[in-house]
CSV table of C-alpha atoms and ligand atoms in Angstrom, one decimal:
chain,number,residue,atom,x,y,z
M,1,UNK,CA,0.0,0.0,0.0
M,2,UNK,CA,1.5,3.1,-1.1
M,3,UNK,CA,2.1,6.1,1.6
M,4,UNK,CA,-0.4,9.1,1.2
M,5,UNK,CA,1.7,12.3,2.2
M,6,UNK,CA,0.4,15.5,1.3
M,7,UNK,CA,2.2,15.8,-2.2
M,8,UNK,CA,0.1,12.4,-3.3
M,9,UNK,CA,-2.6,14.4,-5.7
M,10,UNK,CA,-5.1,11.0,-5.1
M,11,UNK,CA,-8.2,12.4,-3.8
M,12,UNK,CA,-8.8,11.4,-0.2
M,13,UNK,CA,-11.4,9.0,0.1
M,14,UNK,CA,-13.5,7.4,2.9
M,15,UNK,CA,-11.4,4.4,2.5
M,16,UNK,CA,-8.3,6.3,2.3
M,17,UNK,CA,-9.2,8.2,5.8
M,18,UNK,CA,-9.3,4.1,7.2
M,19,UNK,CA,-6.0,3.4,5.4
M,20,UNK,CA,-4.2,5.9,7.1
M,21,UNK,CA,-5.3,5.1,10.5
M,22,UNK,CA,-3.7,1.8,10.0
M,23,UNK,CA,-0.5,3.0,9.0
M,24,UNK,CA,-0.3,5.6,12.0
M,25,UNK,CA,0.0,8.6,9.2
M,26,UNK,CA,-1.9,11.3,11.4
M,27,UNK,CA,-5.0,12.9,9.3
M,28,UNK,CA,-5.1,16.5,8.8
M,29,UNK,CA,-8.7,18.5,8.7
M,30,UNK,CA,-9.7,22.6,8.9
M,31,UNK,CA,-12.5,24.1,8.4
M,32,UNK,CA,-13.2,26.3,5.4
M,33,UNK,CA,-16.2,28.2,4.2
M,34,UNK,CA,-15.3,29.6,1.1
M,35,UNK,CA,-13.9,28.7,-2.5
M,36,UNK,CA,-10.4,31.3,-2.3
M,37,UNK,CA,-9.3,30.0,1.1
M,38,UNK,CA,-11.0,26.4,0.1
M,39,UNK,CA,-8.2,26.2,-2.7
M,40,UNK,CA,-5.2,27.1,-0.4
M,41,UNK,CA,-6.5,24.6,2.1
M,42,UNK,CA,-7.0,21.9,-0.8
M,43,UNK,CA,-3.3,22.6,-2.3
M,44,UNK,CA,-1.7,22.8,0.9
M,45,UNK,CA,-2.2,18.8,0.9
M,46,UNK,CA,-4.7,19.0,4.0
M,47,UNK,CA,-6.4,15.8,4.1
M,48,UNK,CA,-9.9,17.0,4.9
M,49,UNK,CA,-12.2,20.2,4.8
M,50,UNK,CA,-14.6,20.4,7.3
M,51,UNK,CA,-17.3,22.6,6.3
M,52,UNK,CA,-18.6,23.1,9.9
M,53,UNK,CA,-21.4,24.9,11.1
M,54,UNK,CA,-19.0,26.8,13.0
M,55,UNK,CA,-19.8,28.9,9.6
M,56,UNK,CA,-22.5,30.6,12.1
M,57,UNK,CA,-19.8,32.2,14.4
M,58,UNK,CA,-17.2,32.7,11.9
M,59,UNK,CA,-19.0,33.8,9.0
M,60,UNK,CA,-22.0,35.2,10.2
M,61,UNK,CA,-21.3,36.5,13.5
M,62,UNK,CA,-23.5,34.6,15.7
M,63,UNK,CA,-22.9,33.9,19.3
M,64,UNK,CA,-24.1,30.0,18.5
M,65,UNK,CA,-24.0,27.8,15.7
M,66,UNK,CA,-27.7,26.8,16.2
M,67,UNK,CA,-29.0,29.9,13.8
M,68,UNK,CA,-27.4,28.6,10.7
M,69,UNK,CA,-30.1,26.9,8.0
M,70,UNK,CA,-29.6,24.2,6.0
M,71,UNK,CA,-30.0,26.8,2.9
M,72,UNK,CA,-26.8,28.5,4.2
M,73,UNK,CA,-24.9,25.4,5.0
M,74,UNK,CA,-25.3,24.3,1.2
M,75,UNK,CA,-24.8,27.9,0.1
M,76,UNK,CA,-21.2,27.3,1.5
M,77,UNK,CA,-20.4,23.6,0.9
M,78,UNK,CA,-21.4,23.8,-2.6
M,79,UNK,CA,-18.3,26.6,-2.4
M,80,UNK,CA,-16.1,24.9,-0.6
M,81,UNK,CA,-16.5,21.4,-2.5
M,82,UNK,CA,-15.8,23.4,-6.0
M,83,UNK,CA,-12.7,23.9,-4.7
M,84,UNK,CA,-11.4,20.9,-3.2
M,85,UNK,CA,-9.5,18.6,-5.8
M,86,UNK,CA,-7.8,16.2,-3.4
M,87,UNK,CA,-9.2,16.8,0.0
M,88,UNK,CA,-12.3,14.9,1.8
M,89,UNK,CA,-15.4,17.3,1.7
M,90,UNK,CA,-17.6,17.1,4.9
M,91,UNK,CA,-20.4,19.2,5.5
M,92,UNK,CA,-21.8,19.7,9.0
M,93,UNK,CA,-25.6,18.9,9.4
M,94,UNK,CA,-26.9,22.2,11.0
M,95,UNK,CA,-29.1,22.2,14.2
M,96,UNK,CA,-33.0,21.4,13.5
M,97,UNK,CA,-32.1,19.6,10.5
M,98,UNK,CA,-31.4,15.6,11.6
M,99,UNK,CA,-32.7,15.3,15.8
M,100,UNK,CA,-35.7,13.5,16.2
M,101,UNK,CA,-36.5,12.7,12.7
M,102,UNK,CA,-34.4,9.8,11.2
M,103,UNK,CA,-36.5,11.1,7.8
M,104,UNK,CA,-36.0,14.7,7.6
M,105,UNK,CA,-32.6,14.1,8.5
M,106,UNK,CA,-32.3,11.6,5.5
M,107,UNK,CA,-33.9,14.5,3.3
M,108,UNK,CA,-31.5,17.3,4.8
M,109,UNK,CA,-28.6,14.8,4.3
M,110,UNK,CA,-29.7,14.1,0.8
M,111,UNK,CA,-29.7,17.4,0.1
M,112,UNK,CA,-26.4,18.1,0.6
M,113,UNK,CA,-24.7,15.7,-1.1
M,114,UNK,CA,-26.9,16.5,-4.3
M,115,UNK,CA,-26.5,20.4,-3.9
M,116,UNK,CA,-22.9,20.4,-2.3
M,117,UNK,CA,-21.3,17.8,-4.2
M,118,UNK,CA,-19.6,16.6,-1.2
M,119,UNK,CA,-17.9,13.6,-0.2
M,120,UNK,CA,-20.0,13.2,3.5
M,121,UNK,CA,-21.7,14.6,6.2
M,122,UNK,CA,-21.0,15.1,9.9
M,123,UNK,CA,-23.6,15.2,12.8
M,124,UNK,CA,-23.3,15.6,16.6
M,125,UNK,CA,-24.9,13.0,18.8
M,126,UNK,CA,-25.1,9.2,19.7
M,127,UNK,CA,-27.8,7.4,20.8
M,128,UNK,CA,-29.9,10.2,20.6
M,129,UNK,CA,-29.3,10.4,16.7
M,130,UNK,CA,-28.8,7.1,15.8
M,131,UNK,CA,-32.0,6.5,13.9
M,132,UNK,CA,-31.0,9.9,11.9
M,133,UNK,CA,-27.2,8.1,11.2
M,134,UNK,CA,-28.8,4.6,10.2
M,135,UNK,CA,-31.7,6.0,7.9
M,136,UNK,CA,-28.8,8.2,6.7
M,137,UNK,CA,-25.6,5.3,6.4
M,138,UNK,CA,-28.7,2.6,4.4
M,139,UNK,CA,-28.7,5.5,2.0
M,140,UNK,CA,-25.5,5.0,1.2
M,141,UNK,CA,-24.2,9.0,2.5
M,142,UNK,CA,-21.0,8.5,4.6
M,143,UNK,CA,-20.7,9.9,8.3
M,144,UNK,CA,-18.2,11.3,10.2
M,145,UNK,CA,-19.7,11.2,14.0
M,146,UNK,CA,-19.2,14.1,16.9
M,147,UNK,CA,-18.8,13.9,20.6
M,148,UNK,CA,-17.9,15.7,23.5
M,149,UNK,CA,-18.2,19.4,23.4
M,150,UNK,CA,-21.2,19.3,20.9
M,151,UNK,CA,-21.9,22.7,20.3
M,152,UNK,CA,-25.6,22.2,18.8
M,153,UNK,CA,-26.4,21.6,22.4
M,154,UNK,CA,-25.1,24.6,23.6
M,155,UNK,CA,-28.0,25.7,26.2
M,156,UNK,CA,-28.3,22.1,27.7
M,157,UNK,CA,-24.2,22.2,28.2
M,158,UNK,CA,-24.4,25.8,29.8
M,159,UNK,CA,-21.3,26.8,28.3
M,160,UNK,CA,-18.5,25.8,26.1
M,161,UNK,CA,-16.3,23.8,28.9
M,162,UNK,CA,-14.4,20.8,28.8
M,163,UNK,CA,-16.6,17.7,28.7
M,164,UNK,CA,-17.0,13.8,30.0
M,165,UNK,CA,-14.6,14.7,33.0
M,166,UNK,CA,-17.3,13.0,35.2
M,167,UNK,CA,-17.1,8.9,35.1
M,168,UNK,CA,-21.3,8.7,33.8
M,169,UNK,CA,-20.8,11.5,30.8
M,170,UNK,CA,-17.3,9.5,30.1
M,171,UNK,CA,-18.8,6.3,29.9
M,172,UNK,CA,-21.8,7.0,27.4
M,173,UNK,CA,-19.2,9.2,25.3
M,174,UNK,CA,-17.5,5.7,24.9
M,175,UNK,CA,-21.0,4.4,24.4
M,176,UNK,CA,-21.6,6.6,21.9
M,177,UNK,CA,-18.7,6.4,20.1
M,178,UNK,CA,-19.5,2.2,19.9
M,179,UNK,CA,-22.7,2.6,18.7
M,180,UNK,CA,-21.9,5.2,15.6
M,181,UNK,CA,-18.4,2.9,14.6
M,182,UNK,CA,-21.1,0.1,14.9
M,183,UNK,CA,-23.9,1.9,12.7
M,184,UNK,CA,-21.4,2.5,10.1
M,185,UNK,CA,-19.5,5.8,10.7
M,186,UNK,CA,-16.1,6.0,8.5
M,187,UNK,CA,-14.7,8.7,11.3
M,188,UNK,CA,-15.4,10.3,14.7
M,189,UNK,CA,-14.7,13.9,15.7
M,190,UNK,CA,-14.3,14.2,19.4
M,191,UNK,CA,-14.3,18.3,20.9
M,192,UNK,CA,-12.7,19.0,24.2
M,193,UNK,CA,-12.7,16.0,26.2
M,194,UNK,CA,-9.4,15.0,28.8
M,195,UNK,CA,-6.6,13.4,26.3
M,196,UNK,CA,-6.8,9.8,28.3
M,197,UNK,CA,-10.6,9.4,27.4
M,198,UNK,CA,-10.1,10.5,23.7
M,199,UNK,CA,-6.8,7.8,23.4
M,200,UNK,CA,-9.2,5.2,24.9
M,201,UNK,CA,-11.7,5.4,22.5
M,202,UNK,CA,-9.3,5.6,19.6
M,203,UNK,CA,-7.7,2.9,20.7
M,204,UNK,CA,-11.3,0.8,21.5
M,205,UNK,CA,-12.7,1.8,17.9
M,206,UNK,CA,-11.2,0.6,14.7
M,207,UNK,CA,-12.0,3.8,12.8
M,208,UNK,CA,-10.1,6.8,12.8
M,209,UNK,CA,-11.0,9.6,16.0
M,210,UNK,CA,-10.3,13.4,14.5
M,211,UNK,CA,-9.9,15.5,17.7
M,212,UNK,CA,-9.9,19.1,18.6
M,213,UNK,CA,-9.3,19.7,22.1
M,214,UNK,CA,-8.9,15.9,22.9
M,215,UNK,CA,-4.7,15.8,22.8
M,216,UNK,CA,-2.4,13.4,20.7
M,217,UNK,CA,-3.6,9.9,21.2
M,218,UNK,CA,-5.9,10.3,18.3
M,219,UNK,CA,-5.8,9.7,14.5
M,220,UNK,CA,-6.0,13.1,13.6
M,221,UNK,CA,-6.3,16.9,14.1
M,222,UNK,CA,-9.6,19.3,13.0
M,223,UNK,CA,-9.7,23.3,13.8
M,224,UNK,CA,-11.5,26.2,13.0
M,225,UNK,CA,-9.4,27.5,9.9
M,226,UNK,CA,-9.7,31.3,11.1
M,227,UNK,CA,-8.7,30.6,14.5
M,228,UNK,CA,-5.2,28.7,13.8
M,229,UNK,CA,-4.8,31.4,11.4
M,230,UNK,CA,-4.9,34.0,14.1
M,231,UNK,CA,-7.8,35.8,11.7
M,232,UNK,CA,-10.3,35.4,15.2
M,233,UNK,CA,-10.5,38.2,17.7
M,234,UNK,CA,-10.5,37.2,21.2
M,235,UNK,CA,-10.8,33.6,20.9
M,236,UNK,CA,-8.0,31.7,22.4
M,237,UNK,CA,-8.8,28.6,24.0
M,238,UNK,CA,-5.8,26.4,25.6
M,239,UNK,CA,-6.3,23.8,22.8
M,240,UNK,CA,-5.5,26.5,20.2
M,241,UNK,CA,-2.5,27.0,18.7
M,242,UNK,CA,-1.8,30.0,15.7
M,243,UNK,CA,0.8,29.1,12.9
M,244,UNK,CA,0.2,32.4,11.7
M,245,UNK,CA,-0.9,36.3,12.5
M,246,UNK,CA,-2.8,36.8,9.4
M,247,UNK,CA,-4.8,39.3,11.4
M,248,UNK,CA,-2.2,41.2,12.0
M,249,UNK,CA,-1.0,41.0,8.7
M,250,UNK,CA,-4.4,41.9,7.1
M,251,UNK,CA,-5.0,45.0,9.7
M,252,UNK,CA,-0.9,46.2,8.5
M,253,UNK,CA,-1.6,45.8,5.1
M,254,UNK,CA,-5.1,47.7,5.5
M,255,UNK,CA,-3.0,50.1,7.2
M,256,UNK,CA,-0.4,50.5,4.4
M,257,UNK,CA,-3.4,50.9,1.6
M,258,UNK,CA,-5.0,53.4,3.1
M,259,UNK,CA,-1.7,55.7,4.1
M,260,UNK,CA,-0.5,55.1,0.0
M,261,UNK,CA,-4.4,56.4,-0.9
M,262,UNK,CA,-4.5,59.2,1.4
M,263,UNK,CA,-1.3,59.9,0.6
M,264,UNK,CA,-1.7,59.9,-3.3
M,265,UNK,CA,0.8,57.4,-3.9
M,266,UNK,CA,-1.3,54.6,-5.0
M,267,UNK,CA,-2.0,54.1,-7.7
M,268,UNK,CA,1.4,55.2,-9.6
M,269,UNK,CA,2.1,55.3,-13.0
M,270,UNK,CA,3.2,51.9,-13.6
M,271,UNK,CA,-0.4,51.1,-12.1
M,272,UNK,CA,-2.4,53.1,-13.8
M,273,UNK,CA,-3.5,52.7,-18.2
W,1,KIV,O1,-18.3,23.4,13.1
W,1,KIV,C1,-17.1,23.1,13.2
W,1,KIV,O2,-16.2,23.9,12.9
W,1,KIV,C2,-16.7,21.9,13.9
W,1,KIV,C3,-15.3,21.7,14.3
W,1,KIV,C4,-15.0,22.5,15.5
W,1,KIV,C5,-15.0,20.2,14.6
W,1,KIV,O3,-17.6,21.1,14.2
């Protein structure tokens, strides 16, 4: 079986998501909401785009992600998907859209693979959703799973702390994570949960665990692309890490644009017909 590192142009596949689990090469996700950062994502060699309903924050400037509609989410995957070549395209289900309805949630899902064009869909639940995931797995629409820090369930949580430290939430997130690997999910995201409980279930469940928050002992890495970027104001959590200012770098080049207009210098001749 042949190594898939970044510079191998073979679009990444469910399958291929599996293969590298089993060969210990770590799996790379970030979010993106758009086709021009999309591209740079896709030709950087990252694995996976996550078109997460985090879309509602980042995007649109809500406190939650539970006022983003299904309209909006394939507004933006259909974007995003256009401009992914190699990597895996996942679209987040939004809130209202899958709970309690294992046929509306088939609809919704359906939806966004036809309008999207892509490659799967993620939802956040376990045994709560699992009639949603089965009604949408017999239809033949891959899943990636999400536990922990769910984010839909914002106002039942109370806030956006660390989850399962307590031994009952730990031991239905392992539960959980069973029962969607059973049902037929290819991958599981897990959000800010202690590192030993996200290594246990990665190394109970066959398929591969993509954590944010949940430490190393996982198959692979998902974050927000704006906050790693440093483009996000004021969000910092410990699990964060920026590789780049590009805040800072946008608000000095804004700042450099605007002197060279005031200043008549821009345009100059050898910009101007
Ligand atoms: O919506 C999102 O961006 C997500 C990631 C944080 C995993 O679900």
């Amino acid at each position: 079986m042949s190594v898939h590192t970044p510079s191998d142009p073979r679009k990444v596949t469910t399958k291929r998501f599996q293969e590298m689990k089993e060969r210990g090469e770590k799996i790379t996700m970030l979010t993106s909401y758009d086709y021009t950062l999309a591209s740079i994502v896709d030709q950087a060699g990252i694995d996976a785009i996550l078109v997460g309903d985090s879309a509602s924050n980042v995007v649109m400037g809500n406190d939650t992600t539970l006022p983003i509609t299904l309209d909006q989410m394939i507004f933006l995957g259909k974007c995003v998907a256009r401009a992914a070549k190699r990597a895996l395209v996942a679209v987040d289900m939004p809130f209202g859209t899958y709970q309690g309805d294992a046929h509306k949630a088939l609809d919704s899902a359906v939806r966004i693979m036809k309008e999207t064009h892509a490659d799967c869909v993620k939802l956040e639940g376990g045994a709560e959703i699992i009639e949603s995931v089965r009604a949408i797995l017999a239809a033949g629409i891959p899943i990636i799973g999400h536990l922990g820090l769910t984010p839909q369930s914002i106002n039942k949580f109370g806030g956006y702390g660390i989850r399962a430290q307590e031994k009952d939430e730990a031991q239905k997130l392992l539960e959980d994570a069973h029962l969607l690997e059973q049902a037929g999910c290819f991958a599981i995201v897990l959000e800010k949960i202690p590192t030993r409980l996200a290594r246990q279930v990665q190394d109970e469940l066959t398929i591969p665990v993509i954590g944010i928050g949940a430490g190393n002992g996982v198959a692979g890495q998902v974050l927000v692309l704006h906050d790693m970027l440093g483009l996000t104001q004021g969000f910092k959590p410990k699990f964060l890490r920026h590789f780049a200012e590009i805040g800072e770098s946008i608000t000095a080049a804004l700042h450099y644009y605007s002197v060279a207009v005031k200043q008549g210098e821009f345009p100059n001749d050898e910009e101007s017909y």
